[in-house]
């Protein structure tokens, strides 16, 4: 049977993302570059592709205005002429040649390695930001820690410091804010507990209180919303279940009832939606399947139908996966599609942990038992 | 210039357009370094380090605004000029949570016009209806203003754009709880459901309203809800939301109420033989609340119909349920 998952094409697509110039999506996603890199790297890792040689350009070059460009070109030509004369006298080392080329290509930046990038985003308070010189946030702190683990650079991190940053974000009712100015959301409880569990520092926060807050967000249909009474949403179900799993409180869930709600997300075409009455999207392949995996009911959905639908969302020409067939191709949806296929047990893909959202092999490396092994 | 480059440049141009000029109260962008009122401030440039990984060349406007913002962040200056500066920055970078916090500090300390602020927030939300920081900023401003009089109309406008916008509902949940605005909410959500009873957000909100507004026991709420919900179900039997809504009450029903519910649903089953929902509801009743041998046999039949015909997507789920019910029968 022909392999329908286009691993090589997705690999090539993701690898080209890090150094894209003048790309609209890349520019407008600058603030969440850390997460973007996490999605790309994890997808590559699950597909068994190498990640050690990945380079990224953190921030986008702007479109230079025409006149400015012309002036700059003129000045550079002048400088080039002067430099050439000087270099004829000096030894023409490789470094000079490289610099000349750079000027000619008008590229102001050099791509850097992923671990380099991660540490450049670290702040003195232990938190990580989404990009260099941005402000720290829980979302990107989690992505940063996950990346360091995947790159075998976990020991370079001051784990206490990062744990303290997270601890300060817990509120009295057990919830977490995304940053010191921010809103409350069940997503942030998940980020906090996941990160602290990876760091081995869950004891710096009140885990029971955090679980208490999550359970306040449980609705009449057994689903979870962002805050108490907010509509059940598959993304929030994933973060809530993940948090409860990390807090060892999954027994507080009616797994049959929630399992049915999650299975109900599958629509006729085979894809999953996030709430009743909405369109399916590839990202729910992850959030619904990982949630079902956590409550041991992944067999309740039609695996063939979702697999076929994810395959239909692939861009067969250039690689990548879109939100729906022929829509919005990007690294975000590529990751969620690939991760979903992995959870379904594709033999060519590395298994991914539904709670930590990291490949099992990486968890084992740092001494954490993957969720599925515990049964 | 590529399509995407055009889009990026258009955004910069929008900021100089007529609409934005009114909001910015400036004819055209004047570099801050050229403004007299900023003469005394030393802007702080971004520290990229000795060997920067990339020499980022932001637009001059963004760079300069950020340079001055850094300076006032450090000096913690609260004044009219820093208030204006924060607005300029947020027009360029509407997700920058630090700037929102700074702006709130200025607004609150200077007794700024919070009603105007709500107008500005709505203008930005029109372009960015799912921006977390904007919704949070509005919440904080309304909380401080302690005046919700504009909010219902505001939410109505946002709902016209997208009645399922998650932020709209999170905000409304907070607003109603904070200001105790329960009185009109039932009428409101009934009206919305009349217009579109397929919207799951509406049903979720209705549950919030009926269970939170007064301390009425669930059994009484159920009696009130029964007619309303089945009124909608009868109009559209395949609508998931009202079924899930009403089935949530089953666990608190007494024998009589269970019988009434059963008869109603069975009637719908006979009228709509191809719909999965009456079958699903009856299956739940037969296997959990009205357990008899005959009912378990019916449940098995329904489960087979569902797995094979009316809910084929969840075939595996129904196969599992059949096994469970068969065992249940044995143990009777």
XYZ file of C-alpha atoms in Angstrom:
707
model
C 0.000 0.000 0.000
C 1.342 3.436 -0.870
C 2.375 5.605 2.042
C -0.030 8.522 2.195
C 1.783 10.582 4.823
C 4.195 12.799 2.881
C 7.003 12.737 5.447
C 9.795 13.975 3.167
C 7.708 16.834 1.807
C 6.637 17.955 5.282
C 10.225 17.727 6.435
C 11.412 19.951 3.605
C 8.606 22.428 4.231
C 9.338 22.739 7.962
C 13.082 22.996 7.465
C 12.589 25.880 5.051
C 10.422 27.798 7.522
C 13.132 28.899 9.900
C 14.942 31.075 7.442
C 12.130 32.531 5.408
C 12.528 36.136 4.357
C 9.625 38.446 3.564
C 7.038 35.875 4.448
C 3.747 37.321 5.719
C 2.911 34.542 8.185
C 6.468 34.527 9.483
C 6.401 38.276 10.084
C 3.049 38.381 11.817
C 3.870 35.406 14.029
C 7.079 36.982 15.335
C 5.745 37.276 18.899
C 5.218 33.517 19.087
C 8.355 32.386 17.284
C 9.280 30.116 20.227
C 6.063 28.129 19.845
C 6.446 28.093 16.067
C 9.865 26.514 16.445
C 8.479 24.007 18.955
C 5.754 22.945 16.501
C 8.267 22.522 13.693
C 10.888 20.707 15.741
C 8.418 18.320 17.386
C 6.867 17.453 14.031
C 10.316 16.736 12.581
C 11.250 14.665 15.610
C 8.091 12.559 15.389
C 8.778 11.977 11.697
C 12.266 10.711 12.566
C 14.027 13.633 10.841
C 17.146 15.299 12.183
C 16.785 18.527 14.114
C 20.326 19.231 15.301
C 21.264 21.296 12.265
C 18.205 23.559 12.197
C 18.792 27.276 11.955
C 16.301 30.077 12.471
C 16.123 33.764 11.720
C 14.225 35.034 14.741
C 12.894 38.300 13.402
C 11.774 39.396 10.005
C 13.421 42.054 7.870
C 10.997 44.792 6.921
C 10.142 45.947 3.451
C 12.504 48.800 2.796
C 11.020 51.843 1.211
C 12.141 52.391 -2.368
C 14.172 55.574 -1.900
C 15.812 54.349 1.271
C 16.791 51.226 -0.570
C 18.303 53.157 -3.445
C 20.265 55.386 -1.079
C 21.498 52.415 0.847
C 22.548 50.724 -2.371
C 24.463 53.822 -3.439
C 26.226 54.076 -0.095
C 27.057 50.429 -0.083
C 28.448 50.603 -3.573
C 30.687 53.429 -2.450
C 31.740 51.504 0.628
C 32.343 48.430 -1.467
C 34.638 50.346 -3.760
C 36.591 51.753 -0.850
C 36.756 48.394 0.829
C 37.916 46.677 -2.298
C 40.840 49.044 -2.550
C 41.741 48.380 1.037
C 41.389 44.659 0.727
C 43.723 44.519 -2.197
C 46.368 45.584 0.272
C 45.229 43.250 3.076
C 45.111 39.479 2.999
C 41.854 38.276 1.484
C 40.671 35.929 4.204
C 37.558 33.769 3.969
C 35.892 36.009 6.543
C 36.190 39.077 4.329
C 34.821 37.218 1.353
C 31.851 36.107 3.407
C 31.210 39.637 4.571
C 31.323 40.915 1.040
C 28.789 38.328 -0.043
C 26.538 39.256 2.818
C 26.539 42.889 1.841
C 25.751 41.946 -1.716
C 22.810 39.826 -0.636
C 21.733 42.641 1.715
C 20.997 40.173 4.496
C 21.522 41.840 7.844
C 21.210 38.772 9.969
C 22.731 35.362 10.280
C 20.582 32.391 11.183
C 21.262 30.956 14.622
C 20.824 27.529 16.148
C 17.666 26.694 18.078
C 19.315 26.340 21.502
C 21.051 29.692 20.970
C 17.727 31.262 20.145
C 16.017 29.756 23.185
C 18.594 31.118 25.612
C 18.537 34.539 23.954
C 14.850 34.654 24.899
C 15.481 33.973 28.560
C 14.893 36.735 31.071
C 16.591 37.356 34.393
C 13.439 36.281 36.218
C 13.714 32.799 34.721
C 10.864 33.164 32.229
C 11.142 32.933 28.450
C 9.623 35.212 25.837
C 8.261 34.359 22.416
C 11.120 36.098 20.660
C 14.268 38.075 21.450
C 13.576 41.257 23.449
C 9.917 40.426 23.905
C 8.411 39.982 27.367
C 8.316 36.603 29.144
C 5.128 34.537 29.148
C 4.048 31.097 30.391
C 3.205 29.854 26.901
C 6.726 30.444 25.592
C 8.378 29.297 28.805
C 6.804 25.880 28.251
C 7.830 25.791 24.571
C 11.376 26.815 25.555
C 11.697 24.032 28.122
C 10.278 21.485 25.672
C 12.800 22.573 23.030
C 15.745 22.346 25.416
C 14.725 18.792 26.277
C 14.497 17.811 22.611
C 17.938 19.309 21.997
C 19.575 17.530 24.955
C 20.325 20.922 26.499
C 18.084 20.586 29.502
C 21.017 20.584 31.933
C 22.064 24.044 30.761
C 18.907 25.472 32.323
C 18.721 26.921 35.840
C 15.641 24.908 36.733
C 15.052 26.614 40.084
C 14.928 30.025 38.492
C 12.374 29.035 35.877
C 10.308 27.228 38.512
C 10.235 30.405 40.615
C 9.064 32.435 37.627
C 6.142 30.051 37.169
C 5.305 29.892 40.873
C 4.843 33.676 40.998
C 2.108 33.423 38.368
C -0.267 31.339 40.492
C -3.295 33.178 41.855
C -5.106 32.638 45.137
C -7.849 30.536 43.598
C -5.289 28.142 42.136
C -5.483 29.504 38.592
C -2.494 30.861 36.664
C -2.048 34.075 34.713
C -0.101 33.937 31.471
C 2.121 36.773 32.558
C 2.183 39.200 35.454
C -0.338 41.477 33.731
C -2.543 38.906 32.298
C -5.749 37.071 31.984
C -6.612 33.753 33.546
C -7.241 30.697 31.421
C -7.135 26.909 31.925
C -4.426 26.863 29.223
C -2.048 28.541 31.637
C -2.636 25.988 34.404
C -1.612 23.311 31.924
C 1.495 25.235 30.825
C 2.523 25.766 34.435
C 2.019 22.176 35.596
C 3.545 20.662 32.458
C 6.623 22.866 32.706
C 7.084 22.311 36.446
C 6.630 18.573 36.068
C 9.339 18.481 33.397
C 11.581 20.548 35.667
C 10.850 18.207 38.565
C 9.594 21.158 40.637
C 5.834 20.685 41.037
C 6.259 21.313 44.754
C 6.767 25.073 44.274
C 3.052 25.580 43.526
C -0.202 24.438 45.106
C -1.082 21.609 42.730
C -4.313 20.681 44.507
C -5.577 24.246 44.308
C -4.709 24.332 40.609
C -6.734 21.151 40.054
C -9.577 22.689 42.057
C -9.673 25.634 39.660
C -9.708 23.322 36.633
C -12.641 21.382 38.066
C -14.545 24.656 38.517
C -14.324 24.980 34.719
C -16.087 21.658 34.170
C -19.454 22.105 32.459
C -22.734 20.226 32.456
C -21.632 18.230 29.406
C -18.449 17.166 31.270
C -16.371 19.329 28.902
C -14.171 22.266 29.974
C -14.045 25.956 29.079
C -11.377 28.637 29.454
C -12.878 29.941 32.694
C -15.788 28.724 34.859
C -19.042 28.521 32.856
C -17.379 29.210 29.519
C -18.467 26.904 26.695
C -16.855 23.464 26.463
C -14.102 23.606 23.870
C -11.826 20.764 22.735
C -8.673 22.868 23.179
C -9.625 23.698 26.750
C -10.560 20.036 27.344
C -7.024 19.061 26.346
C -5.391 21.601 28.661
C -7.747 20.786 31.527
C -7.267 17.028 31.228
C -3.522 17.487 30.873
C -3.445 19.569 34.042
C -5.564 17.012 35.909
C -3.348 14.173 34.674
C -0.268 16.004 35.959
C -2.046 16.677 39.265
C -3.041 13.006 39.454
C -6.733 13.866 39.508
C -8.112 12.179 36.380
C -10.354 10.088 38.610
C -12.483 13.224 39.116
C -13.736 12.925 35.541
C -16.710 10.929 34.289
C -14.634 9.393 31.504
C -17.587 7.816 29.696
C -19.484 11.081 29.539
C -16.464 13.135 28.439
C -15.384 10.382 26.065
C -18.743 10.583 24.359
C -18.512 14.401 24.108
C -15.067 14.088 22.537
C -16.241 11.380 20.141
C -19.114 13.684 19.171
C -16.525 16.150 17.827
C -16.046 13.888 14.794
C -18.163 15.116 11.910
C -19.290 13.368 8.737
C -16.178 14.160 6.688
C -14.055 12.502 9.360
C -12.436 15.606 10.870
C -12.966 16.933 14.391
C -14.507 20.239 15.454
C -13.841 22.044 18.718
C -17.412 22.736 19.801
C -20.832 21.608 18.689
C -21.970 23.178 15.437
C -18.571 24.421 14.274
C -16.394 23.435 11.340
C -13.666 20.795 11.691
C -10.019 21.848 11.833
C -6.826 19.796 11.749
C -5.626 21.207 15.070
C -8.444 19.345 16.825
C -6.864 16.121 15.589
C -4.395 16.686 18.381
C -6.634 18.135 21.076
C -9.419 15.589 20.712
C -7.181 12.542 20.199
C -4.799 13.395 23.031
C -7.768 13.984 25.352
C -9.262 10.626 24.381
C -5.856 9.009 24.911
C -5.646 10.483 28.409
C -8.985 8.930 29.368
C -8.241 5.722 27.493
C -11.060 5.996 24.981
C -9.231 6.699 21.746
C -10.974 3.715 20.178
C -14.306 5.460 20.350
C -13.707 7.467 17.187
C -13.501 6.362 13.570
C -9.716 6.174 13.171
C -9.785 5.505 9.445
C -12.013 8.498 8.755
C -9.848 10.977 10.703
C -6.644 9.581 9.212
C -8.004 9.951 5.691
C -9.203 13.465 6.425
C -5.818 14.564 7.760
C -4.184 13.142 4.637
C -6.607 15.164 2.526
C -5.447 18.291 4.324
C -1.879 17.780 3.112
C -0.330 20.039 0.500
C 0.840 17.373 -1.916
C 2.958 19.761 -3.950
C 4.959 21.694 -1.361
C 4.481 19.713 1.836
C 2.721 21.004 4.987
C -0.779 20.388 6.297
C -3.647 22.865 6.273
C -6.532 23.596 8.629
C -8.930 21.929 6.174
C -8.441 20.480 2.701
C -6.856 23.210 0.575
C -6.886 25.814 3.372
C -4.302 27.732 5.431
C -1.131 25.675 5.180
C 1.337 26.453 7.960
C 3.696 24.838 10.448
C 1.074 24.993 13.221
C -1.379 22.750 11.355
C 1.451 20.572 10.057
C 2.482 19.793 13.628
C -1.054 19.051 14.824
C -1.795 16.841 11.836
C 1.408 14.826 12.257
C 0.959 14.583 16.033
C -2.595 13.331 15.526
C -1.419 10.645 13.093
C 1.236 9.590 15.610
C -1.362 9.195 18.364
C -3.331 6.972 15.998
C -0.343 4.642 15.918
C 1.276 5.190 12.528
C 4.208 2.774 12.328
C 6.634 5.242 10.736
C 6.136 7.902 13.409
C 7.669 8.202 16.852
C 5.069 7.942 19.624
C 4.140 11.254 21.248
C 2.994 11.650 24.830
C -0.589 12.997 25.057
C -0.010 14.816 28.365
C 3.410 16.395 27.848
C 3.130 16.846 24.074
C 6.692 15.606 23.698
C 8.005 12.499 21.941
C 8.154 9.556 24.365
C 11.863 9.076 23.697
C 12.587 12.588 25.001
C 10.622 12.014 28.202
C 12.473 8.785 28.859
C 15.771 10.668 28.412
C 14.968 12.916 31.362
C 13.601 10.126 33.510
C 9.865 10.684 33.080
C 7.611 7.709 32.337
C 5.403 8.404 29.313
C 1.710 8.431 30.113
C 0.866 5.397 27.972
C 3.486 3.281 29.706
C 1.825 3.758 33.056
C -1.156 1.573 32.223
C 6.469 43.965 -4.414
C 4.807 40.656 -3.543
C 1.195 40.353 -2.390
C 2.259 39.805 1.184
C 4.642 42.751 1.160
C 1.759 44.883 -0.056
C -0.387 43.707 2.864
C 2.344 44.577 5.377
C 2.859 48.005 3.903
C -0.875 48.684 3.776
C -0.988 48.288 7.546
C 1.559 51.059 7.982
C -0.404 53.238 5.578
C -3.663 52.554 7.436
C -2.117 54.127 10.484
C -1.772 57.358 8.545
C -5.229 57.167 7.051
C -8.060 59.512 7.925
C -9.776 57.144 10.333
C -6.649 56.559 12.352
C -5.746 60.244 12.320
C -8.901 61.024 14.250
C -8.021 58.443 16.810
C -4.389 59.477 16.969
C -5.316 63.160 16.908
C -2.347 63.892 14.703
C -2.281 65.094 11.068
C 0.579 62.845 10.124
C 3.239 61.000 12.056
C 5.835 63.363 13.390
C 8.934 61.644 14.752
C 8.867 61.820 18.525
C 12.422 63.106 18.570
C 11.164 66.154 16.664
C 8.350 66.919 19.112
C 9.052 69.746 21.523
C 7.242 68.124 24.439
C 9.671 65.174 24.324
C 12.872 67.188 24.248
C 13.864 66.304 27.784
C 13.601 62.558 27.383
C 16.496 60.379 26.372
C 15.120 57.467 24.340
C 16.452 54.000 25.163
C 17.354 51.926 22.177
C 16.946 48.182 22.047
C 19.952 46.349 23.436
C 20.821 43.708 20.899
C 24.164 42.863 22.453
C 27.664 43.115 20.968
C 27.126 40.472 18.295
C 23.439 40.585 17.519
C 22.042 37.454 15.878
C 20.076 39.677 13.614
C 20.182 43.399 13.182
C 16.480 43.905 13.036
C 15.438 46.937 11.120
C 11.932 47.683 12.308
C 10.117 50.586 10.702
C 11.407 53.934 11.965
C 8.049 54.703 13.457
C 7.889 51.512 15.523
C 11.526 51.754 16.544
C 11.244 55.310 17.769
C 7.952 54.762 19.574
C 9.457 51.750 21.364
C 12.623 53.685 22.223
C 10.637 56.379 23.987
C 8.332 53.817 25.580
C 11.311 52.029 27.095
C 12.457 55.326 28.559
C 9.134 56.079 30.220
C 8.801 52.487 31.431
C 12.068 52.852 33.228
C 11.283 56.289 34.662
C 7.715 55.101 35.450
C 6.449 58.474 34.260
C 2.706 58.888 34.484
C 1.602 61.907 32.485
C -0.524 63.053 29.574
C 2.343 62.632 27.157
C 3.074 59.046 28.230
C -0.618 58.285 28.008
C -0.634 59.506 24.403
C 2.547 57.577 23.686
C 0.995 54.321 24.908
C -1.896 54.805 22.505
C 0.489 55.337 19.595
C 2.376 52.199 20.519
C -0.775 50.101 20.859
C -1.978 51.185 17.431
C 1.269 49.729 16.082
C 1.379 46.683 18.346
C -2.087 45.789 19.636
C -1.029 42.590 21.429
C 1.620 44.200 23.625
C 0.301 43.453 27.120
C 2.964 45.576 28.846
C 1.725 48.660 27.019
C -1.871 47.980 28.072
C -0.889 47.700 31.729
C 1.163 50.894 31.486
C -1.713 52.661 29.776
C -4.139 51.582 32.494
C -1.817 52.900 35.170
C -1.791 56.278 33.400
C -5.526 56.339 32.741
C -6.439 55.489 36.302
C -3.929 57.846 37.894
C -4.833 60.781 35.656
C -8.582 60.142 35.806
C -8.537 59.660 32.073
C -11.736 59.431 30.084
C -12.497 55.730 30.336
C -15.595 56.024 28.187
C -13.440 57.245 25.316
C -11.114 54.367 26.045
C -13.947 51.893 25.543
C -14.626 53.522 22.179
C -10.973 53.074 21.202
C -10.975 49.440 22.353
C -14.035 48.699 20.245
C -12.400 50.282 17.186
C -9.429 47.968 17.636
C -11.663 44.962 18.337
C -13.407 45.589 15.032
C -10.133 44.763 13.323
C -8.951 42.183 15.862
C -12.043 40.580 17.421
C -10.109 37.687 19.005
C -7.251 39.658 20.572
C -6.938 38.466 24.192
C -5.236 41.641 25.439
C -7.959 43.935 24.129
C -10.736 41.986 25.858
C -8.768 41.903 29.083
C -8.072 45.639 28.830
C -11.764 46.357 28.368
C -12.640 44.237 31.373
C -10.169 46.126 33.551
C -11.405 49.519 32.325
C -15.077 48.696 32.833
C -14.259 47.351 36.277
C -12.562 50.632 37.181
C -15.233 52.768 35.557
C -17.829 50.764 37.457
C -20.307 51.496 34.679
C -21.677 48.781 32.456
C -24.266 50.906 30.647
C -22.556 50.673 27.249
C -21.579 47.054 27.467
C -24.718 45.259 26.381
C -24.945 47.309 23.198
C -21.238 46.761 22.642
C -21.664 42.995 22.993
C -24.639 43.068 20.653
C -22.441 44.729 18.019
C -19.663 42.182 18.519
C -22.180 39.356 18.186
C -23.305 40.709 14.839
C -19.756 40.076 13.674
C -19.526 36.567 15.090
C -22.106 35.179 17.479
C -19.771 32.315 18.394
C -16.750 34.459 19.247
C -15.505 32.748 22.413
C -14.228 36.012 23.916
C -17.680 37.616 23.668
C -19.123 34.931 25.926
C -16.239 34.856 28.408
C -16.626 38.625 28.710
C -20.400 38.475 29.128
C -20.103 35.772 31.794
C -17.763 38.065 33.725
C -19.875 41.217 33.165
C -23.130 39.673 34.321
C -21.550 38.136 37.399
C -19.592 41.249 38.359
C -22.514 43.670 38.061
C -25.269 41.196 38.952
C -27.132 41.749 35.694
C -29.143 38.551 35.764
C -32.614 40.044 35.454
C -32.726 40.504 31.694
C -30.470 37.672 30.683
C -33.090 34.953 30.328
C -35.143 37.151 28.011
C -31.971 38.020 26.100
C -30.874 34.421 25.507
C -34.389 33.318 24.605
C -34.443 36.002 21.942
C -31.090 34.874 20.568
C -32.202 31.250 20.487
C -35.308 32.266 18.557
C -33.015 33.749 15.913
C -30.578 30.825 15.814
C -31.107 27.760 17.960
C -28.202 25.941 16.341
C -25.668 28.153 18.104
C -24.122 26.042 20.876
C -22.745 29.137 22.633
C -26.332 30.281 23.188
C -27.325 27.000 24.831
C -24.242 27.016 27.019
C -25.013 30.554 28.131
C -28.639 29.690 28.838
C -27.489 26.996 31.236
C -25.326 29.572 33.011
C -28.221 31.985 33.339
C -30.884 29.559 34.540
C -28.655 27.927 37.124
C -26.975 31.066 38.461
C -29.581 33.777 38.521
C -31.601 32.621 41.480
C -31.306 29.874 44.011
C -33.915 27.649 42.405
C -33.383 23.914 42.733
C -32.466 22.021 39.574
C -35.711 20.025 39.625
C -37.758 23.199 39.303
C -35.466 24.562 36.613
C -35.992 21.342 34.694
C -39.763 21.765 34.767
C -39.383 25.264 33.344
C -36.868 24.168 30.736
C -38.700 21.074 29.526
C -41.280 22.881 27.373
C -38.793 25.421 26.082
C -36.180 22.856 25.074
C -38.563 20.446 23.403
C -40.136 23.368 21.575
C -36.769 23.823 19.886
C -36.036 20.127 19.488
C -39.335 19.628 17.670
C -38.331 22.314 15.167
C -34.982 20.666 14.498
C -34.589 17.156 15.839
C -30.941 16.744 14.725
C -29.745 19.781 16.660
C -27.177 18.440 19.146
C -27.191 21.343 21.611
C -30.690 21.153 23.137
C -30.437 17.370 23.452
C -27.162 17.560 25.410
C -28.667 20.401 27.421
C -31.808 18.559 28.504
C -30.050 15.209 28.993
C -27.854 16.867 31.577
C -30.880 17.034 33.886
C -31.730 13.329 33.700
C -29.691 12.407 36.756
C -31.880 14.510 39.092
C -35.299 13.419 37.753
C -37.826 11.479 39.791
C -39.824 8.498 38.418
C -42.704 10.569 37.092
C -40.457 13.038 35.363
C -38.477 10.191 33.814
C -41.683 8.701 32.428
C -42.824 12.011 30.945
C -39.406 12.508 29.361
C -39.364 8.973 28.037
C -42.773 9.297 26.411
C -41.866 12.595 24.798
C -38.632 11.243 23.349
C -40.245 8.010 22.186
C -42.841 10.040 20.328
C -40.017 11.877 18.550
C -38.314 8.587 17.765
C -41.403 7.345 15.963
C -41.770 10.573 14.045
C -38.096 10.871 13.097
C -36.905 7.330 12.538
C -33.576 8.357 10.985
C -32.462 10.709 13.711
C -29.783 9.530 16.135
C -30.764 11.775 19.040
C -34.039 10.228 20.241
C -32.310 6.841 20.026
C -29.308 8.125 21.983
C -31.501 9.663 24.672
C -33.601 6.512 25.041
C -30.461 4.386 25.157
C -29.231 6.471 28.093
C -32.589 6.232 29.874
C -32.906 2.460 29.353
C -29.384 1.578 30.459
C -29.047 3.903 33.426
C -32.397 5.042 34.806
C -35.264 2.841 33.536
C -33.495 -0.496 33.741
C -35.672 -3.512 32.941
C -34.954 -6.558 30.811
C -37.240 -5.337 28.073
C -35.668 -1.904 28.124
C -32.177 -3.369 27.920
C -33.270 -5.352 24.856
C -34.549 -2.133 23.300
C -31.289 -0.444 24.204
C -29.352 -3.148 22.362
C -31.526 -2.699 19.298
C -31.000 1.055 19.342
C -27.265 0.655 19.795
C -27.176 -1.590 16.727
C -29.188 0.914 14.680
C -26.880 3.707 15.774
C -23.619 1.889 15.058
C -24.808 0.511 11.742
C -26.977 3.300 10.380
C -27.683 6.523 12.217
C -24.371 7.283 13.942
C -21.858 5.326 11.876
C -19.022 7.721 12.728
C -19.166 6.397 16.278
C -19.459 2.738 15.248
C -16.667 1.672 17.608
C -18.329 3.489 20.515
C -21.594 1.645 19.891
C -19.874 -1.729 19.558
C -18.381 -1.103 22.993
C -21.742 -0.067 24.412
C -23.367 -3.229 23.064
C -20.838 -5.350 24.957
C -21.461 -3.388 28.144
C -25.246 -3.722 27.895
C -25.055 -7.440 27.119
C -23.080 -7.899 30.296
C -25.559 -5.714 32.141
C -28.376 -8.020 30.943
C -26.556 -11.073 32.217
C -26.134 -9.533 35.644
C -29.801 -8.567 35.978
